[in-house]
Amino acid sequence: MKNHHILAVLLPVSVLFFIISCKSTPEETPAAPPDKPLAVTAEGPSQASLDDLNKAIARMEEARKRASDFESVSYFPSDWENVESQYVSTGELPRSTEDEVRQAAVQYTTLADTYDNLFKQVIPLYAQDREDEIVVARDEAVGTGLGDVFPDYLLDADRVVVQALAQYEGEDYYAAKDTWNLARTRYLALKTGGDAYNKRMEIVDRDFISYDPDNFNKADEIGLAAADAYKAGNIEDALNGAEEAGLRYSLALKAAWSGYAAERGRAADQERQKALGLKANVALKTEFDAASANYNEAESFVKAEKYEDAAVLYSQSEAQFTEIGKTAAEKRRDAEEAIREAEQKILESEETAKQAELILEGGES
């Protein structure tokens, strides 16, 4: 290694000396007999040395690519910058003579070792990050509940992870990298499919199919095709299909909530009008104002296209207006009964007064 450093120091000096010598020496045609060619005083590099140089360059490029492919620049940015600087300077070394070619080969070998050492530091960090990504992706897929409904799909993705770990332990790093990516894509497809499936079940459970049957039926068709693609190992097609199915289920669900909210709004308004007809806004002002506040907020949610929230508040206000109407009706009945009783008492009092008057009149005669 010390020799390498010495060569690295001496090489620029020899090059500089060569340049200075060329500049300081006047260009003169050496005296020679006109019928004799000039003698060649310097020999070029041998083919063996050139072959060794090419091998050193090839090894260095391979080491550099490997370090780059596994994101060395992200983990050790300053180290990567330093070795890249050496890469540039090494590429500028002269290669005209045998000695220069040999020295260049030594420099490229040293550079390859540097890239390899950097890669050895990076690979465990890179592997840990990929493992962490896989754990997160799997948790998200499991969180949809799809593993409970279709456990075989999740098991298939888990097997891919086991394969990636085996490849990493066997130092087959490029294969492990590809398999990690495949496992992550599988989990992503499962999560996307699980989300789509949950939307579908919400539509079914709420009896919302009739609001947008076209999108619902098309989503079912695409979803089944995506499931078949996943089984066949066409994971990208499965992911794309799951995304489209989820989008169509979302559209159907939005249309359903919009229609359902409108229905609940009409029902709430009917109960509100009944309550107003019973003068509940006067007889039960506090309760009526609370119900109206929910109704008005539901109206604002509709304008903001928050249909599910609107439907909930419409339903609440509908129940409130219904209860207020019942209470107001009961109070009206009580009041009417009291009026009838009062009127009856008045009639009875008047009859009693007439009888008394007749008696008094009879007595006087």
Coordinates of C-alpha atoms in Angstrom, one line a residue:
M1 CA 0.0 0.0 0.0
K2 CA 2.9 2.4 0.8
N3 CA 4.2 1.7 -2.7
H4 CA 0.9 2.7 -4.2
H5 CA 1.1 6.0 -2.3
I6 CA 4.6 6.6 -3.5
L7 CA 3.5 5.9 -7.1
A8 CA 0.6 8.3 -6.7
V9 CA 3.0 11.0 -5.5
L10 CA 5.8 10.3 -8.0
L11 CA 3.5 10.0 -11.1
P12 CA 2.3 13.6 -11.2
V13 CA 5.9 14.8 -10.6
S14 CA 7.2 12.8 -13.5
V15 CA 4.4 14.0 -15.7
L16 CA 5.1 17.6 -14.7
F17 CA 8.8 17.1 -15.4
F18 CA 8.0 15.7 -18.8
I19 CA 5.8 18.7 -19.6
I20 CA 8.4 21.2 -18.4
S21 CA 11.1 19.5 -20.4
C22 CA 9.1 19.6 -23.5
K23 CA 8.4 23.3 -23.1
S24 CA 12.0 24.2 -22.2
T25 CA 13.6 22.2 -25.0
P26 CA 13.8 24.0 -28.3
E27 CA 12.3 22.1 -31.2
E28 CA 15.2 21.4 -33.5
T29 CA 15.6 18.8 -36.2
P30 CA 18.4 16.5 -35.2
A31 CA 21.3 16.3 -37.6
A32 CA 21.1 13.0 -39.6
P33 CA 22.1 11.9 -43.0
P34 CA 19.3 12.7 -45.4
D35 CA 19.1 9.1 -46.5
K36 CA 18.6 7.6 -43.0
P37 CA 15.2 7.7 -40.9
L38 CA 15.2 9.1 -37.4
A39 CA 15.7 6.4 -34.7
V40 CA 12.8 5.7 -32.3
T41 CA 14.1 6.2 -28.7
A42 CA 10.9 5.4 -26.7
E43 CA 8.9 2.2 -26.8
G44 CA 5.1 2.0 -26.2
P45 CA 3.4 -0.2 -23.6
S46 CA 3.3 -3.9 -24.2
Q47 CA 0.0 -5.7 -25.0
A48 CA 0.3 -7.6 -21.7
S49 CA 0.4 -4.4 -19.7
L50 CA -2.5 -3.0 -21.7
D51 CA -4.5 -6.1 -21.0
D52 CA -3.7 -5.8 -17.3
L53 CA -4.9 -2.2 -17.4
N54 CA -8.1 -3.1 -19.1
K55 CA -8.8 -5.8 -16.5
A56 CA -8.1 -3.4 -13.7
I57 CA -10.5 -0.8 -15.3
A58 CA -13.2 -3.4 -15.8
R59 CA -12.9 -4.6 -12.2
M60 CA -13.0 -1.0 -11.0
E61 CA -16.1 -0.1 -13.1
E62 CA -17.9 -3.2 -11.7
A63 CA -17.0 -2.3 -8.1
R64 CA -18.1 1.3 -8.8
K65 CA -21.4 0.2 -10.3
R66 CA -22.1 -2.1 -7.4
A67 CA -21.4 0.6 -4.8
S68 CA -23.7 3.0 -6.8
D69 CA -26.5 0.5 -7.3
F70 CA -26.7 0.0 -3.6
E71 CA -26.9 3.7 -2.8
S72 CA -23.5 4.3 -1.3
V73 CA -23.9 8.0 -2.0
S74 CA -27.0 8.1 0.4
Y75 CA -25.3 6.3 3.2
F76 CA -21.8 7.8 3.0
P77 CA -22.0 10.9 0.9
S78 CA -18.5 12.3 1.8
D79 CA -16.8 9.0 1.2
W80 CA -18.5 8.7 -2.1
E81 CA -17.5 12.2 -3.1
N82 CA -13.9 11.4 -2.2
V83 CA -13.7 8.2 -4.2
E84 CA -15.5 9.8 -7.2
S85 CA -12.8 12.5 -7.1
Q86 CA -10.2 9.8 -7.3
Y87 CA -12.1 8.2 -10.1
V88 CA -11.9 11.4 -12.2
S89 CA -8.2 12.0 -11.5
T90 CA -7.3 8.3 -12.2
G91 CA -9.0 8.6 -15.5
E92 CA -6.7 11.5 -16.5
L93 CA -3.5 9.5 -15.9
P94 CA -1.1 9.2 -18.9
R95 CA -0.8 5.8 -20.6
S96 CA 1.8 6.4 -23.2
T97 CA 4.6 4.3 -21.9
E98 CA 5.0 0.9 -20.3
D99 CA 5.6 2.4 -16.9
E100 CA 2.6 4.8 -17.1
V101 CA 0.3 1.9 -18.0
R102 CA 1.5 -0.2 -15.1
Q103 CA 1.1 2.7 -12.7
A104 CA -2.4 3.4 -14.0
A105 CA -3.3 -0.3 -13.5
V106 CA -2.1 -0.1 -9.9
Q107 CA -4.2 3.1 -9.4
Y108 CA -7.3 1.5 -10.9
T109 CA -6.8 -1.6 -8.7
T110 CA -6.6 0.6 -5.6
L111 CA -9.7 2.5 -6.7
A112 CA -11.6 -0.8 -7.1
D113 CA -10.6 -1.8 -3.6
T114 CA -11.9 1.5 -2.3
Y115 CA -15.3 1.0 -4.0
D116 CA -15.4 -2.5 -2.7
N117 CA -14.7 -1.4 0.9
L118 CA -17.4 1.2 0.6
F119 CA -19.8 -1.4 -0.6
K120 CA -19.0 -3.7 2.3
Q121 CA -19.9 -0.9 4.7
V122 CA -23.1 0.0 2.8
I123 CA -24.7 -3.4 2.3
P124 CA -25.7 -4.2 5.9
L125 CA -27.3 -0.7 6.2
Y126 CA -29.0 -1.1 2.8
A127 CA -30.4 -4.5 3.8
Q128 CA -31.7 -3.3 7.1
D129 CA -33.6 -0.4 5.4
R130 CA -35.1 -2.8 2.9
E131 CA -36.2 -5.1 5.7
D132 CA -37.8 -2.2 7.5
E133 CA -39.6 -1.2 4.4
I134 CA -40.9 -4.8 4.0
V135 CA -42.2 -4.8 7.6
V136 CA -44.1 -1.6 7.1
A137 CA -45.5 -2.8 3.7
R138 CA -46.6 -6.1 5.3
D139 CA -48.2 -4.4 8.3
E140 CA -50.2 -2.1 5.9
A141 CA -51.4 -5.1 3.9
V142 CA -52.4 -7.0 7.1
G143 CA -54.1 -3.9 8.4
T144 CA -56.7 -4.1 5.6
G145 CA -57.9 -7.4 6.9
L146 CA -57.3 -9.1 3.6
G147 CA -55.1 -11.7 5.2
D148 CA -58.1 -13.0 7.2
V149 CA -60.2 -13.3 4.0
F150 CA -57.5 -14.5 1.6
P151 CA -54.6 -15.9 3.8
D152 CA -53.0 -17.7 0.8
Y153 CA -52.2 -14.3 -0.9
L154 CA -50.4 -13.1 2.2
L155 CA -48.5 -16.4 2.6
D156 CA -47.2 -16.1 -1.0
A157 CA -45.8 -12.7 -0.3
D158 CA -44.2 -13.9 2.9
R159 CA -42.5 -16.7 1.0
V160 CA -40.9 -14.1 -1.3
V161 CA -39.5 -12.3 1.7
V162 CA -37.9 -15.6 3.0
Q163 CA -36.3 -16.1 -0.5
A164 CA -34.9 -12.5 -0.4
L165 CA -33.3 -13.1 3.0
A166 CA -31.8 -16.4 1.8
Q167 CA -30.3 -14.6 -1.2
Y168 CA -28.9 -11.9 1.0
E169 CA -27.3 -14.4 3.4
G170 CA -25.8 -16.1 0.4
E171 CA -24.3 -12.8 -0.7
D172 CA -26.3 -12.8 -3.9
Y173 CA -27.1 -9.1 -3.4
Y174 CA -28.5 -8.2 -6.8
A175 CA -30.9 -11.1 -6.7
A176 CA -31.9 -10.2 -3.1
K177 CA -32.5 -6.6 -4.2
D178 CA -34.8 -7.7 -7.0
T179 CA -36.6 -10.1 -4.7
W180 CA -37.1 -7.4 -2.0
N181 CA -38.7 -5.2 -4.6
L182 CA -40.9 -8.0 -5.7
A183 CA -42.0 -8.7 -2.1
R184 CA -42.7 -5.0 -1.4
T185 CA -44.8 -4.8 -4.6
R186 CA -46.7 -7.9 -3.6
Y187 CA -47.6 -6.4 -0.2
L188 CA -48.5 -3.1 -1.9
A189 CA -50.8 -5.0 -4.3
L190 CA -52.4 -6.8 -1.3
K191 CA -52.9 -3.5 0.5
T192 CA -54.4 -1.9 -2.5
G193 CA -56.6 -4.9 -3.1
G194 CA -57.6 -5.0 0.6
D195 CA -58.6 -1.3 0.5
A196 CA -60.7 -1.9 -2.6
Y197 CA -62.3 -5.0 -1.1
N198 CA -63.3 -3.0 2.1
K199 CA -64.9 -0.4 0.0
R200 CA -66.8 -3.0 -1.8
M201 CA -68.1 -4.6 1.4
E202 CA -69.2 -1.2 2.7
I203 CA -71.3 -0.7 -0.5
V204 CA -72.8 -4.2 -0.1
D205 CA -73.4 -4.0 3.7
R206 CA -75.1 -0.6 3.3
D207 CA -77.2 -1.8 0.4
F208 CA -75.7 1.0 -1.8
I209 CA -75.3 -0.9 -5.0
S210 CA -78.4 0.6 -6.6
Y211 CA -76.9 4.1 -6.4
D212 CA -74.2 3.4 -9.0
P213 CA -74.4 -0.2 -10.3
D214 CA -72.3 0.5 -13.4
N215 CA -69.1 1.4 -11.5
F216 CA -69.8 -1.3 -8.9
N217 CA -70.2 -4.1 -11.5
K218 CA -67.2 -2.9 -13.5
A219 CA -65.1 -2.7 -10.3
D220 CA -66.1 -6.3 -9.5
E221 CA -65.0 -7.4 -13.0
I222 CA -61.6 -5.6 -12.8
G223 CA -61.0 -6.8 -9.2
L224 CA -61.5 -10.5 -10.2
A225 CA -59.1 -10.0 -13.1
A226 CA -56.6 -8.5 -10.7
A227 CA -56.9 -11.4 -8.3
D228 CA -56.2 -13.8 -11.2
A229 CA -53.2 -11.8 -12.2
Y230 CA -51.8 -12.0 -8.7
K231 CA -52.3 -15.8 -8.6
A232 CA -50.5 -16.0 -12.0
G233 CA -47.5 -13.9 -10.7
N234 CA -48.3 -10.8 -12.8
I235 CA -48.0 -8.6 -9.8
E236 CA -47.8 -5.3 -11.7
D237 CA -51.0 -6.1 -13.5
A238 CA -52.6 -7.1 -10.2
L239 CA -51.5 -3.8 -8.6
N240 CA -52.9 -1.8 -11.5
G241 CA -56.1 -3.7 -11.5
A242 CA -56.5 -3.3 -7.8
E243 CA -56.0 0.4 -8.1
E244 CA -58.6 0.8 -10.8
A245 CA -61.1 -1.4 -8.9
G246 CA -60.5 0.7 -5.8
L247 CA -61.1 3.9 -7.8
R248 CA -64.4 2.6 -9.2
Y249 CA -65.6 1.4 -5.8
S250 CA -64.7 4.8 -4.5
L251 CA -66.8 6.5 -7.2
A252 CA -69.7 4.2 -6.5
L253 CA -69.4 4.8 -2.8
K254 CA -69.3 8.6 -3.3
A255 CA -72.4 8.5 -5.5
A256 CA -74.1 6.3 -2.9
W257 CA -73.3 8.6 0.0
S258 CA -74.4 11.6 -2.1
G259 CA -77.7 10.0 -2.9
Y260 CA -78.2 8.7 0.6
A261 CA -77.4 12.1 2.1
A262 CA -79.9 13.7 -0.2
E263 CA -82.6 11.2 1.0
R264 CA -81.8 11.9 4.6
G265 CA -81.9 15.6 4.0
R266 CA -85.3 15.4 2.5
A267 CA -86.5 13.3 5.4
A268 CA -85.0 15.7 7.9
D269 CA -86.7 18.6 6.2
Q270 CA -90.1 16.9 6.3
E271 CA -89.8 16.4 10.0
R272 CA -88.6 20.0 10.4
Q273 CA -91.6 21.3 8.5
K274 CA -93.9 19.2 10.7
A275 CA -92.3 20.6 13.8
L276 CA -92.7 24.2 12.5
G277 CA -96.3 23.4 11.8
L278 CA -96.7 22.5 15.5
K279 CA -95.0 25.7 16.5
A280 CA -92.2 23.7 18.0
N281 CA -89.8 26.5 17.3
V282 CA -91.7 28.5 19.9
A283 CA -92.8 25.9 22.3
L284 CA -89.5 24.1 22.3
K285 CA -87.1 26.8 21.1
T286 CA -83.9 25.4 22.7
E287 CA -84.4 21.9 21.3
F288 CA -85.5 23.2 17.9
D289 CA -82.5 25.4 17.6
A290 CA -80.2 22.5 18.4
A291 CA -81.8 20.3 15.7
S292 CA -81.6 23.2 13.3
A293 CA -77.9 23.6 14.0
N294 CA -77.3 20.0 13.0
Y295 CA -79.5 20.4 9.9
N296 CA -77.6 23.5 8.8
E297 CA -74.2 21.9 9.4
A298 CA -75.3 19.0 7.2
E299 CA -76.2 21.4 4.5
S300 CA -72.7 22.9 4.6
F301 CA -71.2 19.4 4.4
V302 CA -73.2 18.7 1.3
K303 CA -71.8 21.8 -0.3
A304 CA -68.3 20.6 0.7
E305 CA -69.1 17.2 -0.8
K306 CA -68.7 15.5 2.6
Y307 CA -71.7 13.4 2.0
E308 CA -71.1 10.8 4.7
D309 CA -70.8 13.5 7.4
A310 CA -73.9 15.2 5.9
A311 CA -75.9 12.0 6.0
V312 CA -75.0 11.5 9.7
L313 CA -76.1 15.0 10.7
Y314 CA -79.2 14.8 8.6
S315 CA -80.2 11.6 10.4
Q316 CA -79.5 13.2 13.8
S317 CA -81.5 16.3 13.0
E318 CA -84.3 14.1 11.5
A319 CA -84.5 12.2 14.8
Q320 CA -84.4 15.4 16.8
F321 CA -87.2 17.1 14.7
T322 CA -89.3 14.0 15.0
E323 CA -88.9 13.9 18.8
I324 CA -89.5 17.7 19.0
G325 CA -92.7 17.3 16.9
K326 CA -94.0 14.5 19.1
T327 CA -93.4 16.6 22.2
A328 CA -95.0 19.7 20.6
A329 CA -98.0 17.6 19.6
E330 CA -98.3 16.2 23.1
K331 CA -98.2 19.7 24.5
R332 CA -100.8 20.9 22.0
R333 CA -103.0 17.9 23.0
D334 CA -102.5 18.7 26.6
A335 CA -103.3 22.4 26.0
E336 CA -106.4 21.5 23.9
E337 CA -107.6 19.1 26.6
A338 CA -107.1 21.8 29.2
I339 CA -109.1 24.2 27.1
R340 CA -111.9 21.7 26.7
E341 CA -111.9 21.1 30.4
A342 CA -112.0 24.8 31.0
E343 CA -114.8 25.2 28.5
Q344 CA -116.7 22.4 30.1
K345 CA -116.3 23.9 33.5
I346 CA -117.5 27.2 32.1
L347 CA -120.6 25.5 30.6
E348 CA -121.2 23.6 33.8
S349 CA -120.9 26.9 35.8
E350 CA -123.3 28.6 33.4
E351 CA -125.8 25.7 33.8
T352 CA -125.4 25.9 37.6
A353 CA -126.0 29.6 37.5
K354 CA -129.2 29.1 35.4
Q355 CA -130.5 26.5 37.8
A356 CA -129.8 28.8 40.7
E357 CA -131.6 31.6 38.9
L358 CA -134.7 29.4 38.2
I359 CA -134.8 28.4 41.8
L360 CA -134.6 31.9 43.0
E361 CA -137.3 33.0 40.5
G362 CA -139.5 30.1 41.7
G363 CA -139.1 31.0 45.3
E364 CA -140.1 34.6 44.7
S365 CA -143.4 33.5 43.2

